[in-house]
Every structure is written in C-alpha cells, then in structure tokens.
Amino acid sequence: MNALATVSTDQEQKPAMFYEVHGEGDPVVMIHGLGGNSNIWTPQVTTLQRFFRVIRPDLVGSGFSRLDGETISIERYIRDIVGLLDRLDIGSAHLVGHSMGTIVCQHLAAWHPERVRSLALFGPIHTPSDAARDALRARAETSRTRGMLPVAEAVVQGGTSAYTRADRPEIAAFVREATLRQHPEAYAQTCEALANAQPADTDRIRCPSILVTGDEDGTAPPTAAGSLALSLPDADFTVLSRCGHWTSLERPRDVTEALTTFYFSRTFR
C-alpha cells in the first residue's frame, strides 16, 4: 500500500491530497461523493486489489485532505484528479465514482477522453435539479451555523434505504459518522460546489460505462439515472433493490460483482 503513513485531523496539518494505493495492474481510481471519503470503497478494495492498482483519494476538504485557500469546485476536483494521475505516472485509468464523484468522472471523460478507459458510476448524477441545488445551499448554511450533527441525521434518514436503517444499523452508523466528521466549512463549500455543478457533455464521452443506483435512492432515482445511461454511447444500467444512495456500503457484494463483471466482460474484450 502506498499512502501517507501518518495523518492529522487538524486542518492545517492535513496533506493537500491524501490517497491510498492497493494492488498492481491496470489503474482504477475511485472517487467519493459529498460527505464521503475514500473509505466508502473499502468493501470493494479487497477484491479489486487482486487484479488492479486501486487508487482511493480523499477529495480536498474531505477525509484526510485539507481545506486550503482555494474555493472548492467541481473544476478543482477535476484538476486535482488529473494532477494525481500525473503524479503517479498514470496515462489513463478506469474511473469509479459515487454521487458527486460521478459528476467529476463524467467531466473528466468528456474533457480528457484520453485519460479515461471506462466509467463506473454509482448513485449517478448528471446535474442537480433546481430543488436539489436549493437544498444543497440550505444544507451548507446548516453546517456553518449549526454544525454537522443535524446534517448527519438528515443524511442517514434521506440517503439510506429502510432496510439499511432497520437491518444494517452498522452501515447507517458508518454514514452518520463519516458525515459527522466532516469539517463544517469544507462540507459547506462542497455542498455549494455540487449546487453549482453543470452537466458534462455526454456526447463527448466514448468509453464504456456502467451505471448503478438503488431503488430507494432519492438523490439518483432510477428514472434520472436511467436517462443518464441512455445519453451515454456504451452503457449498462442496473437498479439494486432495498438500496438507497450509499450503494457501495448498502449493497457491497453487488457493487463488487458489478465492477468485476464489467471490467472482465466489457473493458478487456
């Protein structure tokens, strides 16, 4: 594993971008979403690292990556991921994204098609609706004025399925803890970055894709995710039952199977 061995929870002491690298082979870069961090992909890494070089960054302001003086934006995330590829001497990679991370992936594939071999999008978003943009800006205000506790409670209730909350309390607890530990200002800026996100030009995306969402995903509902899949030239689309927005955690085996099946049946044929 290549990663920074020690990290601090103090913003000033955190690295510019924390990341972990597991395994060897073709590179797979896994990008988390709003309120998440690189740990949301932990259930998939055990299998993927047997076949691939798996890179998991914490986006700026999230996890162990610090909030610096530059305002967070989708464009900043894209630049940071391209910079990480350059730092690791990776010409092109398979991109995996969750939620907001899927927007980053789509823009990367549209702007830098030579750097992207495939897209795997979980809880995929093309662009937030007007209502979602307003809700994100309101959430940013909440995190700044009231802290992360009310945000964390709302994320668990609105972002996970009824089955997860009732029968998988450890997953609900993980989502709550991951959100609760976000830096309030960094989280607020991330909300605003997502609220201001513009749709990627899907006509410019040429790589194979897989899109997966949950039947109880209110952020990336099946109708919207399905429409996004139809706009991509070479895409498979799957809906997971009893699943909310936190796909990789709520249905970890299905997500791992979807990824491995996609890679070995579609991207290496």
Short mmCIF file of C-alpha atoms in Angstrom, two decimals:
data_model
loop_
_atom_site.label_atom_id
_atom_site.label_comp_id
_atom_site.label_asym_id
_atom_site.label_seq_id
_atom_site.Cartn_x
_atom_site.Cartn_y
_atom_site.Cartn_z
CA MET A 1 0.00 0.00 0.00
CA ASN A 2 1.30 3.44 -0.91
CA ALA A 3 -0.20 6.09 1.32
CA LEU A 4 0.79 8.77 3.75
CA ALA A 5 1.70 6.82 6.85
CA THR A 6 0.55 9.38 9.40
CA VAL A 7 -2.15 11.99 9.06
CA SER A 8 -3.59 14.61 11.36
CA THR A 9 -7.22 15.54 11.93
CA ASP A 10 -6.20 19.21 12.26
CA GLN A 11 -6.96 21.06 9.01
CA GLU A 12 -3.59 22.85 8.94
CA GLN A 13 -1.70 19.59 9.42
CA LYS A 14 -3.55 17.52 6.83
CA PRO A 15 -1.94 16.74 3.46
CA ALA A 16 -3.09 18.54 0.30
CA MET A 17 -4.46 15.23 -1.00
CA PHE A 18 -4.45 12.02 0.96
CA TYR A 19 -4.69 8.85 -1.08
CA GLU A 20 -4.11 5.14 -0.78
CA VAL A 21 -2.87 2.72 -3.42
CA HIS A 22 -3.55 -1.02 -3.22
CA GLY A 23 -2.57 -3.80 -5.60
CA GLU A 24 -0.95 -3.86 -9.02
CA GLY A 25 -2.25 -3.87 -12.59
CA ASP A 26 -4.40 -1.51 -14.62
CA PRO A 27 -5.23 1.59 -12.53
CA VAL A 28 -8.69 2.09 -11.06
CA VAL A 29 -9.35 5.48 -9.45
CA MET A 30 -12.29 5.57 -7.01
CA ILE A 31 -13.83 8.98 -6.28
CA HIS A 32 -16.21 9.50 -3.37
CA GLY A 33 -19.12 11.92 -3.12
CA LEU A 34 -20.39 14.65 -0.83
CA GLY A 35 -19.94 13.74 2.83
CA GLY A 36 -17.91 10.66 1.98
CA ASN A 37 -14.25 9.78 1.90
CA SER A 38 -12.07 7.06 0.41
CA ASN A 39 -13.34 4.54 2.97
CA ILE A 40 -16.70 4.18 1.22
CA TRP A 41 -14.89 1.91 -1.26
CA THR A 42 -13.31 -0.35 1.38
CA PRO A 43 -15.77 -3.24 0.72
CA GLN A 44 -14.67 -3.34 -2.93
CA VAL A 45 -10.90 -2.95 -2.49
CA THR A 46 -10.25 -6.44 -1.10
CA THR A 47 -11.38 -8.00 -4.37
CA LEU A 48 -10.26 -5.30 -6.81
CA GLN A 49 -6.70 -5.12 -5.49
CA ARG A 50 -6.18 -8.73 -6.59
CA PHE A 51 -6.42 -7.64 -10.22
CA PHE A 52 -5.92 -3.86 -10.35
CA ARG A 53 -3.95 -0.98 -8.96
CA VAL A 54 -6.65 0.70 -6.88
CA ILE A 55 -6.20 4.39 -6.04
CA ARG A 56 -8.53 5.98 -3.50
CA PRO A 57 -8.12 9.75 -2.90
CA ASP A 58 -9.84 11.95 -0.36
CA LEU A 59 -11.07 15.00 -2.27
CA VAL A 60 -9.94 18.39 -0.99
CA GLY A 61 -11.69 19.25 2.28
CA SER A 62 -12.87 15.67 2.85
CA GLY A 63 -11.40 12.87 4.91
CA PHE A 64 -7.69 13.41 5.45
CA SER A 65 -7.28 16.04 2.70
CA ARG A 66 -7.16 19.59 3.99
CA LEU A 67 -9.27 22.60 3.10
CA ASP A 68 -6.88 25.14 1.57
CA GLY A 69 -7.35 28.71 0.45
CA GLU A 70 -8.87 27.86 -2.92
CA THR A 71 -12.65 27.59 -3.05
CA ILE A 72 -13.88 24.05 -3.66
CA SER A 73 -15.44 23.44 -7.07
CA ILE A 74 -16.05 20.58 -9.48
CA GLU A 75 -13.39 22.10 -11.73
CA ARG A 76 -10.93 21.99 -8.83
CA TYR A 77 -11.71 18.32 -8.22
CA ILE A 78 -11.11 17.51 -11.89
CA ARG A 79 -7.77 19.32 -11.85
CA ASP A 80 -6.75 17.52 -8.66
CA ILE A 81 -7.56 14.07 -10.08
CA VAL A 82 -5.64 14.81 -13.29
CA GLY A 83 -2.75 16.01 -11.13
CA LEU A 84 -2.88 12.79 -9.12
CA LEU A 85 -2.75 10.73 -12.33
CA ASP A 86 0.27 12.73 -13.43
CA ARG A 87 1.96 12.34 -10.03
CA LEU A 88 1.51 8.57 -10.19
CA ASP A 89 2.63 8.50 -13.85
CA ILE A 90 -0.72 7.10 -14.99
CA GLY A 91 -1.62 7.85 -18.58
CA SER A 92 -5.20 6.58 -18.42
CA ALA A 93 -7.34 4.87 -15.78
CA HIS A 94 -10.70 3.28 -15.11
CA LEU A 95 -12.76 5.80 -13.11
CA VAL A 96 -15.26 4.82 -10.42
CA GLY A 97 -17.45 7.48 -8.84
CA HIS A 98 -20.17 7.81 -6.24
CA SER A 99 -22.77 10.60 -6.29
CA MET A 100 -20.90 13.90 -6.70
CA GLY A 101 -17.89 11.82 -7.72
CA THR A 102 -19.84 10.63 -10.76
CA ILE A 103 -20.08 14.24 -11.97
CA VAL A 104 -16.30 14.54 -11.64
CA CYS A 105 -15.89 11.30 -13.59
CA GLN A 106 -18.22 12.41 -16.40
CA HIS A 107 -16.43 15.74 -16.85
CA LEU A 108 -13.06 14.01 -16.84
CA ALA A 109 -14.22 11.60 -19.54
CA ALA A 110 -15.61 14.48 -21.61
CA TRP A 111 -12.67 16.88 -21.17
CA HIS A 112 -9.84 14.35 -21.11
CA PRO A 113 -11.07 11.27 -23.00
CA GLU A 114 -7.52 10.02 -23.47
CA ARG A 115 -7.16 9.70 -19.67
CA VAL A 116 -10.32 7.62 -19.07
CA ARG A 117 -10.64 3.94 -20.03
CA SER A 118 -14.09 3.36 -18.54
CA LEU A 119 -16.68 4.84 -16.18
CA ALA A 120 -18.41 3.04 -13.30
CA LEU A 121 -20.99 5.39 -11.79
CA PHE A 122 -22.83 4.57 -8.54
CA GLY A 123 -25.73 6.77 -7.47
CA PRO A 124 -25.04 8.68 -10.71
CA ILE A 125 -25.96 12.34 -11.13
CA HIS A 126 -25.80 14.23 -14.41
CA THR A 127 -26.73 17.57 -12.88
CA PRO A 128 -28.66 18.53 -9.71
CA SER A 129 -32.25 19.59 -10.16
CA ASP A 130 -33.23 23.14 -9.18
CA ALA A 131 -34.80 21.78 -5.99
CA ALA A 132 -31.65 19.84 -5.19
CA ARG A 133 -29.50 22.93 -5.73
CA ASP A 134 -31.64 24.90 -3.27
CA ALA A 135 -31.49 22.05 -0.74
CA LEU A 136 -27.71 21.85 -1.04
CA ARG A 137 -27.31 25.57 -0.40
CA ALA A 138 -29.61 25.28 2.62
CA ARG A 139 -27.53 22.35 3.88
CA ALA A 140 -24.37 24.44 3.50
CA GLU A 141 -25.95 27.11 5.69
CA THR A 142 -26.93 24.48 8.27
CA SER A 143 -23.40 23.10 8.51
CA ARG A 144 -21.98 26.59 9.00
CA THR A 145 -24.50 27.73 11.60
CA ARG A 146 -25.50 24.54 13.44
CA GLY A 147 -22.64 22.17 12.77
CA MET A 148 -22.64 18.66 11.33
CA LEU A 149 -24.97 16.83 13.73
CA PRO A 150 -28.30 17.83 12.10
CA VAL A 151 -26.75 17.26 8.67
CA ALA A 152 -25.58 13.76 9.62
CA GLU A 153 -29.01 12.79 10.93
CA ALA A 154 -30.68 14.04 7.75
CA VAL A 155 -28.18 12.22 5.50
CA VAL A 156 -28.85 8.90 7.22
CA GLN A 157 -32.62 9.30 7.03
CA GLY A 158 -32.73 10.56 3.47
CA GLY A 159 -29.76 8.74 1.99
CA THR A 160 -30.13 5.13 3.14
CA SER A 161 -32.87 2.60 2.50
CA ALA A 162 -35.46 1.47 5.03
CA TYR A 163 -33.79 -1.96 5.01
CA THR A 164 -30.38 -0.46 5.78
CA ARG A 165 -31.70 1.60 8.68
CA ALA A 166 -33.63 -1.32 10.18
CA ASP A 167 -31.43 -4.35 9.46
CA ARG A 168 -27.97 -2.92 8.75
CA PRO A 169 -27.50 -0.37 11.55
CA GLU A 170 -23.72 -0.59 11.23
CA ILE A 171 -23.97 0.87 7.71
CA ALA A 172 -26.24 3.67 8.89
CA ALA A 173 -23.76 4.31 11.71
CA PHE A 174 -20.86 4.49 9.25
CA VAL A 175 -22.70 7.02 7.07
CA ARG A 176 -23.59 9.07 10.14
CA GLU A 177 -20.00 9.02 11.43
CA ALA A 178 -18.47 9.86 8.04
CA THR A 179 -20.78 12.86 7.71
CA LEU A 180 -20.41 13.95 11.32
CA ARG A 181 -16.62 14.09 11.00
CA GLN A 182 -16.68 16.47 8.04
CA HIS A 183 -15.25 19.93 8.65
CA PRO A 184 -18.31 22.24 8.64
CA GLU A 185 -16.82 24.88 6.32
CA ALA A 186 -15.29 22.31 3.98
CA TYR A 187 -18.60 20.46 3.84
CA ALA A 188 -20.47 23.72 3.18
CA GLN A 189 -18.14 24.55 0.28
CA THR A 190 -18.58 21.03 -1.09
CA CYS A 191 -22.36 21.44 -0.96
CA GLU A 192 -22.02 24.71 -2.87
CA ALA A 193 -19.67 23.11 -5.41
CA LEU A 194 -22.28 20.44 -6.08
CA ALA A 195 -25.08 23.03 -6.18
CA ASN A 196 -23.16 24.91 -8.87
CA ALA A 197 -22.23 21.79 -10.89
CA GLN A 198 -23.01 21.91 -14.59
CA PRO A 199 -23.78 18.81 -16.67
CA ALA A 200 -20.98 17.15 -18.57
CA ASP A 201 -21.23 16.99 -22.35
CA THR A 202 -22.08 13.30 -22.63
CA ASP A 203 -21.78 13.49 -26.43
CA ARG A 204 -18.02 13.70 -25.91
CA ILE A 205 -17.84 10.55 -23.78
CA ARG A 206 -16.79 7.50 -25.76
CA CYS A 207 -15.64 4.94 -23.18
CA PRO A 208 -17.79 2.03 -21.92
CA SER A 209 -19.81 2.75 -18.79
CA ILE A 210 -21.83 1.05 -16.10
CA LEU A 211 -24.40 2.92 -14.02
CA VAL A 212 -25.86 1.52 -10.81
CA THR A 213 -28.42 3.06 -8.47
CA GLY A 214 -30.74 1.94 -5.69
CA ASP A 215 -34.49 1.57 -5.89
CA GLU A 216 -34.78 3.87 -2.84
CA ASP A 217 -32.17 6.38 -3.99
CA GLY A 218 -33.77 9.80 -3.75
CA THR A 219 -30.62 11.60 -4.93
CA ALA A 220 -30.11 9.49 -8.06
CA PRO A 221 -33.55 7.91 -8.61
CA PRO A 222 -33.79 5.14 -11.21
CA THR A 223 -35.63 7.34 -13.72
CA ALA A 224 -32.92 10.02 -13.69
CA ALA A 225 -30.05 7.53 -13.62
CA GLY A 226 -31.65 5.59 -16.46
CA SER A 227 -31.93 8.74 -18.55
CA LEU A 228 -28.24 9.44 -17.99
CA ALA A 229 -27.40 5.89 -19.08
CA LEU A 230 -29.35 6.41 -22.30
CA SER A 231 -27.31 9.53 -23.06
CA LEU A 232 -24.04 7.59 -22.95
CA PRO A 233 -22.92 5.68 -26.04
CA ASP A 234 -21.95 2.35 -24.45
CA ALA A 235 -23.62 2.00 -21.05
CA ASP A 236 -25.16 -0.72 -18.91
CA PHE A 237 -27.68 0.24 -16.22
CA THR A 238 -28.68 -1.65 -13.06
CA VAL A 239 -31.08 -0.90 -10.20
CA LEU A 240 -30.38 -2.58 -6.85
CA SER A 241 -33.30 -3.46 -4.58
CA ARG A 242 -33.54 -2.38 -0.94
CA CYS A 243 -30.80 0.15 -1.60
CA GLY A 244 -30.54 3.87 -1.01
CA HIS A 245 -27.87 6.31 -2.18
CA TRP A 246 -24.84 4.76 -0.43
CA THR A 247 -24.58 1.91 -2.91
CA SER A 248 -21.07 0.64 -2.18
CA LEU A 249 -21.91 0.26 1.52
CA GLU A 250 -25.55 -0.80 1.39
CA ARG A 251 -25.05 -3.46 -1.28
CA PRO A 252 -21.29 -4.12 -1.18
CA ARG A 253 -21.27 -7.58 -2.77
CA ASP A 254 -23.48 -6.49 -5.64
CA VAL A 255 -21.30 -3.44 -6.29
CA THR A 256 -18.12 -5.53 -6.26
CA GLU A 257 -19.70 -8.07 -8.59
CA ALA A 258 -20.93 -5.32 -10.92
CA LEU A 259 -17.43 -3.86 -11.13
CA THR A 260 -15.59 -7.13 -11.72
CA THR A 261 -18.16 -8.33 -14.27
CA PHE A 262 -17.97 -5.00 -16.08
CA TYR A 263 -14.19 -4.97 -16.20
CA PHE A 264 -13.70 -8.53 -17.34
CA SER A 265 -16.63 -8.72 -19.79
CA ARG A 266 -16.61 -5.22 -21.25
CA THR A 267 -13.31 -3.39 -20.86
CA PHE A 268 -10.91 -6.23 -21.66
CA ARG A 269 -12.75 -7.90 -24.51
#
